[in-house]
mmCIF file of C-alpha atoms in Angstrom:
data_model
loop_
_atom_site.group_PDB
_atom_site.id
_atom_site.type_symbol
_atom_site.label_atom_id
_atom_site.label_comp_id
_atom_site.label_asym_id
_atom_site.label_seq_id
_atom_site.Cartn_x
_atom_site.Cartn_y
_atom_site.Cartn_z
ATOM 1 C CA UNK A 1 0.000 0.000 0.000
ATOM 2 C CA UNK A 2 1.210 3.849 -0.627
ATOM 3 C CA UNK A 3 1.184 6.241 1.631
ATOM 4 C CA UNK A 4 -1.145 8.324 -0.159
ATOM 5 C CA UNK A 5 -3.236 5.419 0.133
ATOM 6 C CA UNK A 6 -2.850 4.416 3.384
ATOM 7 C CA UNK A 7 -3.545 8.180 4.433
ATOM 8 C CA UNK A 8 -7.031 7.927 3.134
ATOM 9 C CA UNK A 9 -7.158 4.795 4.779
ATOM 10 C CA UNK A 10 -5.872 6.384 8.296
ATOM 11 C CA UNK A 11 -7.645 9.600 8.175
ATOM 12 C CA UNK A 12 -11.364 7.648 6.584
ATOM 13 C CA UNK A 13 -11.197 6.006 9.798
ATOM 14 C CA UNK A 14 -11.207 9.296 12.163
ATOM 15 C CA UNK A 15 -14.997 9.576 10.718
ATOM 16 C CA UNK A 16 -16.392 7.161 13.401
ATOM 17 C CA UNK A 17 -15.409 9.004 16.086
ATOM 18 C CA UNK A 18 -17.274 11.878 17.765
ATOM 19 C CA UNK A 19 -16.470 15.453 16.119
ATOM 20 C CA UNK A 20 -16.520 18.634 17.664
ATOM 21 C CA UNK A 21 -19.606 21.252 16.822
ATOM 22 C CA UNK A 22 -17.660 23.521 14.111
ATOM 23 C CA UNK A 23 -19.591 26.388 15.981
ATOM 24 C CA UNK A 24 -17.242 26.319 18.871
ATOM 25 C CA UNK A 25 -14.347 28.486 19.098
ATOM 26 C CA UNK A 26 -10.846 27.537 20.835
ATOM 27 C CA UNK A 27 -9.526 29.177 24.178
ATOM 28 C CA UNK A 28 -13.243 30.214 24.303
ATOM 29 C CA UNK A 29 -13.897 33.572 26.389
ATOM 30 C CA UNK A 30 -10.135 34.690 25.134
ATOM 31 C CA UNK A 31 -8.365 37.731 23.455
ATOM 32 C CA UNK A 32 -5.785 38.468 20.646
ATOM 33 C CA UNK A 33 -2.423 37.916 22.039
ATOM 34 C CA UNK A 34 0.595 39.530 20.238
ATOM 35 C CA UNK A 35 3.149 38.349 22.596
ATOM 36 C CA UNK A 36 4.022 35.001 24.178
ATOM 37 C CA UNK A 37 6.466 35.132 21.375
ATOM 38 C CA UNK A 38 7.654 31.148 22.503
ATOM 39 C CA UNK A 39 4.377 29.694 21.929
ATOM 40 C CA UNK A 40 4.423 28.600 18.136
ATOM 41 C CA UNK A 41 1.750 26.876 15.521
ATOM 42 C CA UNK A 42 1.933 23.560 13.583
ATOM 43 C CA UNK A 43 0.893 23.573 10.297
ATOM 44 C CA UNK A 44 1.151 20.970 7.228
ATOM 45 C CA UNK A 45 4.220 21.410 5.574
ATOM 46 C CA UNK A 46 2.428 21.796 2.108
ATOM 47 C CA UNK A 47 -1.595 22.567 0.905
ATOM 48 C CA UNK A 48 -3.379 22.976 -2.471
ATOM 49 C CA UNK A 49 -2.463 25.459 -4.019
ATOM 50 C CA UNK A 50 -4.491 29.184 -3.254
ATOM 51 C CA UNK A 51 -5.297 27.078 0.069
ATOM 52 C CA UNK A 52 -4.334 29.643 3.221
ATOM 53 C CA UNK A 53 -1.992 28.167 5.260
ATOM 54 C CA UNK A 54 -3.701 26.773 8.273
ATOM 55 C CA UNK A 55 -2.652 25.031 12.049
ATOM 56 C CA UNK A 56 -2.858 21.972 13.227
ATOM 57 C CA UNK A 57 -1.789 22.075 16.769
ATOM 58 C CA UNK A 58 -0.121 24.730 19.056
ATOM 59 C CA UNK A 59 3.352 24.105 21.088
ATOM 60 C CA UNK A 60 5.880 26.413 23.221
ATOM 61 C CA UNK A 61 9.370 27.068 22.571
ATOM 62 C CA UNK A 62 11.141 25.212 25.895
ATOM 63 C CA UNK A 63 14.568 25.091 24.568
ATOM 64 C CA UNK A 64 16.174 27.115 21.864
ATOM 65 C CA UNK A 65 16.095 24.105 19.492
ATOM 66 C CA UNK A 66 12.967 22.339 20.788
ATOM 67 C CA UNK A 67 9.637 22.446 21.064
ATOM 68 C CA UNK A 68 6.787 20.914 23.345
ATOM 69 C CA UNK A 69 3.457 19.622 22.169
ATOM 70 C CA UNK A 70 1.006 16.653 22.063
ATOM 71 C CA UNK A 71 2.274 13.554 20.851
ATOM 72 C CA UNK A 72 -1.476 13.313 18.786
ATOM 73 C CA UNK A 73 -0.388 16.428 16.986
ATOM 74 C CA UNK A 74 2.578 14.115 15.059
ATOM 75 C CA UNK A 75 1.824 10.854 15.552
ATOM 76 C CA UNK A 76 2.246 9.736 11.707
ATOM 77 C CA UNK A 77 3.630 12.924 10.697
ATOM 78 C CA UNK A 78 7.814 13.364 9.948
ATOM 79 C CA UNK A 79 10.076 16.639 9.430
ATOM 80 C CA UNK A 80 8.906 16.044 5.615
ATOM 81 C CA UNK A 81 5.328 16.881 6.266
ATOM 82 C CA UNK A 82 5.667 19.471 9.280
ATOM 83 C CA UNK A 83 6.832 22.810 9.889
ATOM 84 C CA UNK A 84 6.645 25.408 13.141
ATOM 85 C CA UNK A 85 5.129 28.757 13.087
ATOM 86 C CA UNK A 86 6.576 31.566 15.286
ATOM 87 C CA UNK A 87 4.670 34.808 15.141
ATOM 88 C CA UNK A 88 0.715 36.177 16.420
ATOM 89 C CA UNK A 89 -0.915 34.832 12.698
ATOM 90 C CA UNK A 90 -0.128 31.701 11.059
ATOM 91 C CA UNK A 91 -1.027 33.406 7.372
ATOM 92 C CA UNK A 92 2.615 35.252 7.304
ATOM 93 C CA UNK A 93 3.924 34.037 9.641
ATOM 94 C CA UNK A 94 7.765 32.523 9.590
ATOM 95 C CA UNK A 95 8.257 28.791 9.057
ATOM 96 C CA UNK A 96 10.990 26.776 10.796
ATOM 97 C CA UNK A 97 12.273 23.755 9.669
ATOM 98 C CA UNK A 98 11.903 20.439 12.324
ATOM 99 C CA UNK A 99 15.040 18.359 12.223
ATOM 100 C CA UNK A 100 13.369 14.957 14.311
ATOM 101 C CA UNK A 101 10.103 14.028 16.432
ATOM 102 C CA UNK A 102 10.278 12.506 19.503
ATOM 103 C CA UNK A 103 6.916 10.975 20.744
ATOM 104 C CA UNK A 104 7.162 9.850 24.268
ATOM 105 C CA UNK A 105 7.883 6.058 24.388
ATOM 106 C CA UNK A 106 4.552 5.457 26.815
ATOM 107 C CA UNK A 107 1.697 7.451 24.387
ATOM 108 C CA UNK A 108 -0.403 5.113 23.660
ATOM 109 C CA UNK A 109 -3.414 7.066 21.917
ATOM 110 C CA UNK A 110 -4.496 8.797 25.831
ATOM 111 C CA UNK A 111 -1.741 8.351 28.598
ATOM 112 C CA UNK A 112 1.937 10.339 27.829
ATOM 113 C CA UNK A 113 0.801 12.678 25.237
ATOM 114 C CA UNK A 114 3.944 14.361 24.661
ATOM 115 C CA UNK A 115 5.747 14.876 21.789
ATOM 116 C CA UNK A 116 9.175 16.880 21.247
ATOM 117 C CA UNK A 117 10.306 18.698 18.010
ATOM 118 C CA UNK A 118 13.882 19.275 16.912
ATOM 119 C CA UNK A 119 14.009 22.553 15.339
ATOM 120 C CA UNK A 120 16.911 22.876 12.408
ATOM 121 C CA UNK A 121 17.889 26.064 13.934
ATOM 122 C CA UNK A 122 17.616 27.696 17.029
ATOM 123 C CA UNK A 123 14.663 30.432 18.016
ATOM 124 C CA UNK A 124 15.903 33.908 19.276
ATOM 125 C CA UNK A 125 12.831 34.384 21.709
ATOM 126 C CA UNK A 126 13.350 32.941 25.262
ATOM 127 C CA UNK A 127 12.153 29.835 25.750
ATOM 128 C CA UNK A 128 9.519 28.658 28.221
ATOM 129 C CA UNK A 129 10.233 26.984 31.638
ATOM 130 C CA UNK A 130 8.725 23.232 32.207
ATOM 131 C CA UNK A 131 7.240 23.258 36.107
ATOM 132 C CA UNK A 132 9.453 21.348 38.218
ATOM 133 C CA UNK A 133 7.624 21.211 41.259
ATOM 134 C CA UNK A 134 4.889 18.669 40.878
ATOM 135 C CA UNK A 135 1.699 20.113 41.506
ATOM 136 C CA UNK A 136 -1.106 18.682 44.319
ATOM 137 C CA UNK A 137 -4.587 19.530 45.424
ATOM 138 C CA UNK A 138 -3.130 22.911 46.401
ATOM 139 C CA UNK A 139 -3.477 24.016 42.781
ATOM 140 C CA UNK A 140 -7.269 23.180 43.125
ATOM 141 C CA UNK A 141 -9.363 26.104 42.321
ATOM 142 C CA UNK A 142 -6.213 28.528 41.065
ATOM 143 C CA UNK A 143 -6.264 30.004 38.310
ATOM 144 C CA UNK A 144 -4.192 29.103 35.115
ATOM 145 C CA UNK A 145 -3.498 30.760 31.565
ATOM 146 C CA UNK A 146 -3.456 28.962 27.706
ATOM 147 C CA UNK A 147 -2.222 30.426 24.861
ATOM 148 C CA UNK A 148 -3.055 29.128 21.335
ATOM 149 C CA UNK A 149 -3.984 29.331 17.557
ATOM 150 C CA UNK A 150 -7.128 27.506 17.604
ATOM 151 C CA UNK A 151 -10.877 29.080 15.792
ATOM 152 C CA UNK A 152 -11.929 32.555 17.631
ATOM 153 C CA UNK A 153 -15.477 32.839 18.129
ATOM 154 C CA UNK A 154 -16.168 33.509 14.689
ATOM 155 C CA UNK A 155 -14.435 30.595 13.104
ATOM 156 C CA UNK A 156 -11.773 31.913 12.318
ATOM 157 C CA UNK A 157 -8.174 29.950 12.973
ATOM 158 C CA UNK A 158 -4.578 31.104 12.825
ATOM 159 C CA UNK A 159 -4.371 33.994 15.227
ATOM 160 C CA UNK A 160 -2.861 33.398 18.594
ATOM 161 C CA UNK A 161 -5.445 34.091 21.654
ATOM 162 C CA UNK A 162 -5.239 33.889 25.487
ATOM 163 C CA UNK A 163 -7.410 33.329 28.065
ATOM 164 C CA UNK A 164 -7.968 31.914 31.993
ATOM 165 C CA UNK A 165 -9.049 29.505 33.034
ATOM 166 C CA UNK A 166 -9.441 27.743 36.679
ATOM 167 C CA UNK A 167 -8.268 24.303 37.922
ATOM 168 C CA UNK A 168 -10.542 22.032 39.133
ATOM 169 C CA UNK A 169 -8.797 18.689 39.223
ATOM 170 C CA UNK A 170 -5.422 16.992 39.508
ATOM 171 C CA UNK A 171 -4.619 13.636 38.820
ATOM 172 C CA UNK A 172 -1.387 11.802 39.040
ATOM 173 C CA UNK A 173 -1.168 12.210 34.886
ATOM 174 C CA UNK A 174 -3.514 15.471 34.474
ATOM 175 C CA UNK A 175 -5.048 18.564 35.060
ATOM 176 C CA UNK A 176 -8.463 19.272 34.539
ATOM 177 C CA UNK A 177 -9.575 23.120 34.340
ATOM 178 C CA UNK A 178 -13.062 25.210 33.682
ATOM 179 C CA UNK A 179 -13.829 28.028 31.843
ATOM 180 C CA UNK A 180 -13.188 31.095 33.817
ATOM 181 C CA UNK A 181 -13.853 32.628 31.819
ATOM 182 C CA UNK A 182 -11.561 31.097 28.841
ATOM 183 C CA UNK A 183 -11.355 27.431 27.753
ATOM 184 C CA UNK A 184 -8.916 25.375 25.333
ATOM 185 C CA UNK A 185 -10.271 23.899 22.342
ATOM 186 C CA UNK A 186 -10.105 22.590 18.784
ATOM 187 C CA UNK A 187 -6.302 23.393 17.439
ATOM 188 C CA UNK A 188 -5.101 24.440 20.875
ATOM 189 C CA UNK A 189 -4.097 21.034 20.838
ATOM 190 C CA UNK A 190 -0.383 20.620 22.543
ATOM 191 C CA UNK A 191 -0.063 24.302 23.693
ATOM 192 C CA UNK A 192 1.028 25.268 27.226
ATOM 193 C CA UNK A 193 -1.345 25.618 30.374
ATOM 194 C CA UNK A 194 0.524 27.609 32.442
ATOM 195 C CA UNK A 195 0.476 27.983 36.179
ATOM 196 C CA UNK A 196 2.944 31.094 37.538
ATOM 197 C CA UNK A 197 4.181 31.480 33.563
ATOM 198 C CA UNK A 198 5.213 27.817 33.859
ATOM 199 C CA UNK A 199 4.480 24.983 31.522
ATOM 200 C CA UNK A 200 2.233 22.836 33.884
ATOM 201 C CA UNK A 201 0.308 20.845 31.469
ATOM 202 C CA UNK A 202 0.147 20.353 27.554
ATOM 203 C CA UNK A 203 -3.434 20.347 26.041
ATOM 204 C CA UNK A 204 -5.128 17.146 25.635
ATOM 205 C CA UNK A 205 -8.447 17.167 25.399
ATOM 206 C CA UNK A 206 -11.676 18.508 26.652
ATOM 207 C CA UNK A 207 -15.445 18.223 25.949
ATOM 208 C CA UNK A 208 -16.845 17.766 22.740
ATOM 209 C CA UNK A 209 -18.377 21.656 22.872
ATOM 210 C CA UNK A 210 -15.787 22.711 24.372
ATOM 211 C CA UNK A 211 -17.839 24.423 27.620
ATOM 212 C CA UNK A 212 -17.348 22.759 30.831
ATOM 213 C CA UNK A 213 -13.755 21.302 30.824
ATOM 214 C CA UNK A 214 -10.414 20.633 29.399
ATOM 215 C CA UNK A 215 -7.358 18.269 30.516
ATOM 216 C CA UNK A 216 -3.901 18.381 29.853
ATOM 217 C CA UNK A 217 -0.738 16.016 30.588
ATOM 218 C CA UNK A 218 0.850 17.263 33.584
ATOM 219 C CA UNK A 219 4.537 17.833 32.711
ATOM 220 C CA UNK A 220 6.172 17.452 35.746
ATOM 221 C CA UNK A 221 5.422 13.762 35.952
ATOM 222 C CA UNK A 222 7.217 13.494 32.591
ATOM 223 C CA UNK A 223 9.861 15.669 33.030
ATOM 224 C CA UNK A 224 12.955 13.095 34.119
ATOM 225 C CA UNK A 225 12.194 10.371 32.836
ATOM 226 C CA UNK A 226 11.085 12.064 28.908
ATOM 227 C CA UNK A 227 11.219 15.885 29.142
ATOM 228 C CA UNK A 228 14.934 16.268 30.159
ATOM 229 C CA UNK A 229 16.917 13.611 28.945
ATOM 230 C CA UNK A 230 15.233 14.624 25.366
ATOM 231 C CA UNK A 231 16.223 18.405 25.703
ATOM 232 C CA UNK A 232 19.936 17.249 26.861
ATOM 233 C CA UNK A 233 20.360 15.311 23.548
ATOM 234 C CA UNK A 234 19.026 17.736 21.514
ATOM 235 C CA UNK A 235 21.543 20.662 23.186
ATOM 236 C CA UNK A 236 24.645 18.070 22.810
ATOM 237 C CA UNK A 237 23.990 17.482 18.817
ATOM 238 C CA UNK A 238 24.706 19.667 16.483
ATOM 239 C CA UNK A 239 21.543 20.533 13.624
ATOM 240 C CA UNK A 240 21.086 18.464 10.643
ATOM 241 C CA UNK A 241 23.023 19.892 7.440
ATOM 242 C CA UNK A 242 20.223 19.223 5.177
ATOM 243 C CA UNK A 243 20.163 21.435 1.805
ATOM 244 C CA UNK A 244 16.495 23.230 0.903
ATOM 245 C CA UNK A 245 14.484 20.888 -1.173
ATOM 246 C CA UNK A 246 14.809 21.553 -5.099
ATOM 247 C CA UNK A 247 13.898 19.864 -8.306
ATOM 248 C CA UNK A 248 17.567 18.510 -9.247
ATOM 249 C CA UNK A 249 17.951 16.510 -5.453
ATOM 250 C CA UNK A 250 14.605 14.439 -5.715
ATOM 251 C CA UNK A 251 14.659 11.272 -6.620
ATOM 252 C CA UNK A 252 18.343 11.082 -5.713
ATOM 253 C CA UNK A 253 19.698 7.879 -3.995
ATOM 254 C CA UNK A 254 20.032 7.636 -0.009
ATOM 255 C CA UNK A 255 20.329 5.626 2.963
ATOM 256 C CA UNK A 256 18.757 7.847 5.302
ATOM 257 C CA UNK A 257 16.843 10.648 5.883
ATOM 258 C CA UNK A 258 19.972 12.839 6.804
ATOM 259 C CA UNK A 259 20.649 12.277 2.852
ATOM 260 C CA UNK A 260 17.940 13.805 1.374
ATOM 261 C CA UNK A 261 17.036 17.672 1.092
ATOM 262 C CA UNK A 262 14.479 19.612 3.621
ATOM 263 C CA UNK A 263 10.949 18.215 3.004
ATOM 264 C CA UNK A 264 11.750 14.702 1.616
ATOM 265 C CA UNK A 265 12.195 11.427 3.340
ATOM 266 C CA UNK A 266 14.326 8.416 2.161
ATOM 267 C CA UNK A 267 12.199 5.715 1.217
ATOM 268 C CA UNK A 268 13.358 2.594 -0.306
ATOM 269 C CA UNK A 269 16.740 4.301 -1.022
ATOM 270 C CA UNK A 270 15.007 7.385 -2.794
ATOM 271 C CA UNK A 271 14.405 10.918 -1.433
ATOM 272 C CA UNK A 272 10.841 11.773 -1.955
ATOM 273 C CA UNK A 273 8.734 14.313 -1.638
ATOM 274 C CA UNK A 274 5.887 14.800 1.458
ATOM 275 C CA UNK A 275 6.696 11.233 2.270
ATOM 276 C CA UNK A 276 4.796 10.051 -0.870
ATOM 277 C CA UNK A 277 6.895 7.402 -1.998
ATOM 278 C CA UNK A 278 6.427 8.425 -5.627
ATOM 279 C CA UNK A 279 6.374 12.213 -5.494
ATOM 280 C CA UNK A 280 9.049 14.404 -7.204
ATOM 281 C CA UNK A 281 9.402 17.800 -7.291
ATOM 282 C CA UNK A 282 8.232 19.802 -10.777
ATOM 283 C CA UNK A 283 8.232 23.115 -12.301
ATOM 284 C CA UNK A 284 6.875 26.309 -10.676
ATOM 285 C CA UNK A 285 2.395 26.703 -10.905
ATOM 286 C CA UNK A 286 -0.797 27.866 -10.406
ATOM 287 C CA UNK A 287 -3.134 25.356 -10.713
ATOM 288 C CA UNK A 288 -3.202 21.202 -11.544
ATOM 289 C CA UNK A 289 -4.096 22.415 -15.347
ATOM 290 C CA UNK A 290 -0.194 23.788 -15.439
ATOM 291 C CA UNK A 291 0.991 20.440 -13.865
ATOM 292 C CA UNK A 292 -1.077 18.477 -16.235
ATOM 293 C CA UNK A 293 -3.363 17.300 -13.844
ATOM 294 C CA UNK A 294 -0.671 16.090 -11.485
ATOM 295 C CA UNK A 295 -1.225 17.917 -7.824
ATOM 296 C CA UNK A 296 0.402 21.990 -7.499
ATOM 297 C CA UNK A 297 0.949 22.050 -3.582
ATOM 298 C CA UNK A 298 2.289 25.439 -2.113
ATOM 299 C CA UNK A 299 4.594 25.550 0.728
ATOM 300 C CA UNK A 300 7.202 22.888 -0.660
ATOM 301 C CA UNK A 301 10.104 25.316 -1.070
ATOM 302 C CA UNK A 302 10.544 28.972 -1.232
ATOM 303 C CA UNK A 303 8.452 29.078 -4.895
ATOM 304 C CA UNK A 304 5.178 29.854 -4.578
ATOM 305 C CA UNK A 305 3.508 26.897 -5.842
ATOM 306 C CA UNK A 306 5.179 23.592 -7.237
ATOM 307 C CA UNK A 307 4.062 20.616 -9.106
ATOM 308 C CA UNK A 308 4.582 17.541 -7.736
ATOM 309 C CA UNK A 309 4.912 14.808 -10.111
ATOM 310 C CA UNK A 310 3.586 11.552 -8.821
ATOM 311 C CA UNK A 311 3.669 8.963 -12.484
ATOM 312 C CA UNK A 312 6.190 8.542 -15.007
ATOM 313 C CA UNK A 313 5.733 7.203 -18.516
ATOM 314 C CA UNK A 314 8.263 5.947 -20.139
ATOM 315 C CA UNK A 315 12.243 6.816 -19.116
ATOM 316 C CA UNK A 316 12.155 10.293 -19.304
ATOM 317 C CA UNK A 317 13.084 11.193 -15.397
ATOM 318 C CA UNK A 318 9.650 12.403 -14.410
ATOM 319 C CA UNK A 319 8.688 10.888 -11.312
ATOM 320 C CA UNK A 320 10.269 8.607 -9.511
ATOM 321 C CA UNK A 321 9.903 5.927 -11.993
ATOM 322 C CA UNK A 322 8.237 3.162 -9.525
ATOM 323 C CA UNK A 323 5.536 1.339 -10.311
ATOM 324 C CA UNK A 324 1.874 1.861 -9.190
ATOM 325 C CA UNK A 325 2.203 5.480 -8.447
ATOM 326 C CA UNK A 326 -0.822 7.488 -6.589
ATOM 327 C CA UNK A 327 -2.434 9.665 -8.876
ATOM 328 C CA UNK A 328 -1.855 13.652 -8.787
ATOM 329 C CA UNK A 329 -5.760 13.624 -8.246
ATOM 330 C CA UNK A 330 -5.099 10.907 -4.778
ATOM 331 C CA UNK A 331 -2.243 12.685 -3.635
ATOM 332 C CA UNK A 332 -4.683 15.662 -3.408
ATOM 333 C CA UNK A 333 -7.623 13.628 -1.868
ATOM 334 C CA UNK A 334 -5.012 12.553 0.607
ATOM 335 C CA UNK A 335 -4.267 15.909 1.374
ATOM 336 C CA UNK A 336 -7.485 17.957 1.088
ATOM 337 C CA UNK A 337 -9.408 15.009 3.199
ATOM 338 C CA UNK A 338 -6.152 15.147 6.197
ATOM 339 C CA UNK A 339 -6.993 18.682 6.686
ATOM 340 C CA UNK A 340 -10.441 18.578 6.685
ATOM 341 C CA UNK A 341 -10.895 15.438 9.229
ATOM 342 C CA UNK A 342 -8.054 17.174 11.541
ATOM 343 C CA UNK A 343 -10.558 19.893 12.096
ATOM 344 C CA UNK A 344 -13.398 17.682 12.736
ATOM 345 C CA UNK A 345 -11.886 15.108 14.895
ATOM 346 C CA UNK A 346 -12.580 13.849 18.372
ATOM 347 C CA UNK A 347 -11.246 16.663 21.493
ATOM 348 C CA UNK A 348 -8.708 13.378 21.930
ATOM 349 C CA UNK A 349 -7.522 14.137 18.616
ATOM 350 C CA UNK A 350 -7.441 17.800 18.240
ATOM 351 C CA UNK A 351 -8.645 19.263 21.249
#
């Protein structure tokens, strides 16, 4: 099976579970925040092109090259298919290349949902601290603060809001909060819930309309055992020296990863594109009709809009000349459908 197939297959599947009402809005009771510069936006690495940008789950800067989130944020995702956000609007905002994701070992779909991005390149903008000091029934009925990019009341997703909110519960893996009057929600996913401008928890889940209550994984119960030895790895290696992805380096041989440019993977000793394993990069677009019906995805490389070139007929280089390649028209099914069912998903899911 491909993986544009199997991604149908994956994301088809989300459709049985319960969705969130599109009507409600994320950190709910909230305001516009142009600061918390550390608290960044995950977005899809590439989108149909004229498609907006949009984000997928929020995170916080907690070391210069790393950043925090929920492990169901990019579980099934790579460096090929991600990309952080720094800034108050994901539309213009700056992308950052991710170097390697590190799910923690115990996630199993609920418990340990932590994930940790390497970023190619340090961020200038102080990071976040991760609470030390694990956190009892004392907290009960204080008051903590989110930050993220998720829908404002009017639907509309991107722009970084904040908002209170007010313990009411705290478990040996979470905290649960209220509205008061604010209240995580769909795409605030993996952001920070902060407790004395401290990373307490990382946003879970809450209920499906997003009204009554939201959890997050405590951090502190993570932090030795997942938290720190991660960020002391990342701080004694040195980034990836990956080129940026162009037409000429696709399709090129490899034995890993580290061999290919920014945005492919190496799969069966080929560098691909978007993890696809028969995608190569093409000439600059607008639209499929200029890629001859083959997909033209923006956010591949610093041109606007690229074709991606997903058959081959013949020996003529197009492609990567493998049989049973997913059609342009898939590929874009694959896509379109990902983003679609990520907004609809269960509060597990997408919070």
């Amino acid at each position: 099976m491909t993986r544009a197939v199997a991604a149908l297959v994956i994301v088809a599947a989300c459709q049985s579970t319960p969705t969130i009402d599109e009507r409600t809005a994320a950190i709910v009771g909230g305001t516009v925040d142009l600061g918390d510069d550390a608290v960044v936006a995950l977005g899809f690495r590439a989108r149909p092109c004229g498609m907006a940008p949009e984000v997928t789950c929020t995170a916080a800067l907690i070391a210069p090259r790393a950043v925090l989130t929920a492990a169901h944020c990019v579980t099934g995702e790579s460096p090929a298919t991600l990309v952080v956000i720094t800034g108050s609007r994901v539309d213009g905002g700056e992308r950052h290349e991710i170097d390697a994701i590190d799910v923690h070992p115990d996630y199993d779909g609920f418990s340990a949902d932590l994930a940790i991005l390497t970023l190619a390149a340090p961020l200038a903008q102080p990071p976040i601290p991760v609470r030390r000091t694990a956190i009892d029934a004392s907290a009960i009925g204080g008051p903590v603060r989110m930050v993220g990019f998720g829908a404002d009341e009017d639907g509309i997703t991107g722009v970084k809001r904040q908002g209170t909110a007010r313990i009411t519960e705290v478990t040996a893996a979470t905290i649960v909060v209220a509205p008061d009057p604010a209240l995580h929600c769909n795409a605030d996913s993996g952001g920070p819930v902060l407790l004395a401008e401290e990373i307490a928890g990382v946003v879970a889940f809450g209920d499906a309309a997003c009204a009554t209550s939201g959890t997050s994984t405590r951090a502190d119960v993570h932090l030795d055992a997942f938290i720190a030895p991660t960020l002391a790895r990342i701080a004694g290696s040195a980034p990836a020296t990956r080129p940026p992805l162009d037409a000429d380096a696709t399709c090129a041989a490899c034995e890993l990863t580290e061999d290919c440019p920014r945005g492919t993977e190496c799969v069966e000793g080929t560098c691909v594109v978007l993890g696809i394993v028969h995608g190569a990069l093409g000439s600059s677009c607008t639209d499929e009709a200029a890629c001859s019906g083959a997909p033209c995805l923006a956010g591949l490389d610093e041109a606007a809009c690229r074709c991606v070139v997903t058959t081959c007929d013949g020996d003529d280089g197009c492609g990567c000349r493998t049989v049973g390649a997913p059609s342009g028209t898939l590929l874009v099914a694959a896509l379109t459908l990902a983003m679609v069912l990520r907004r609809r998903r269960s509060p597990i899911a997408s919070a």
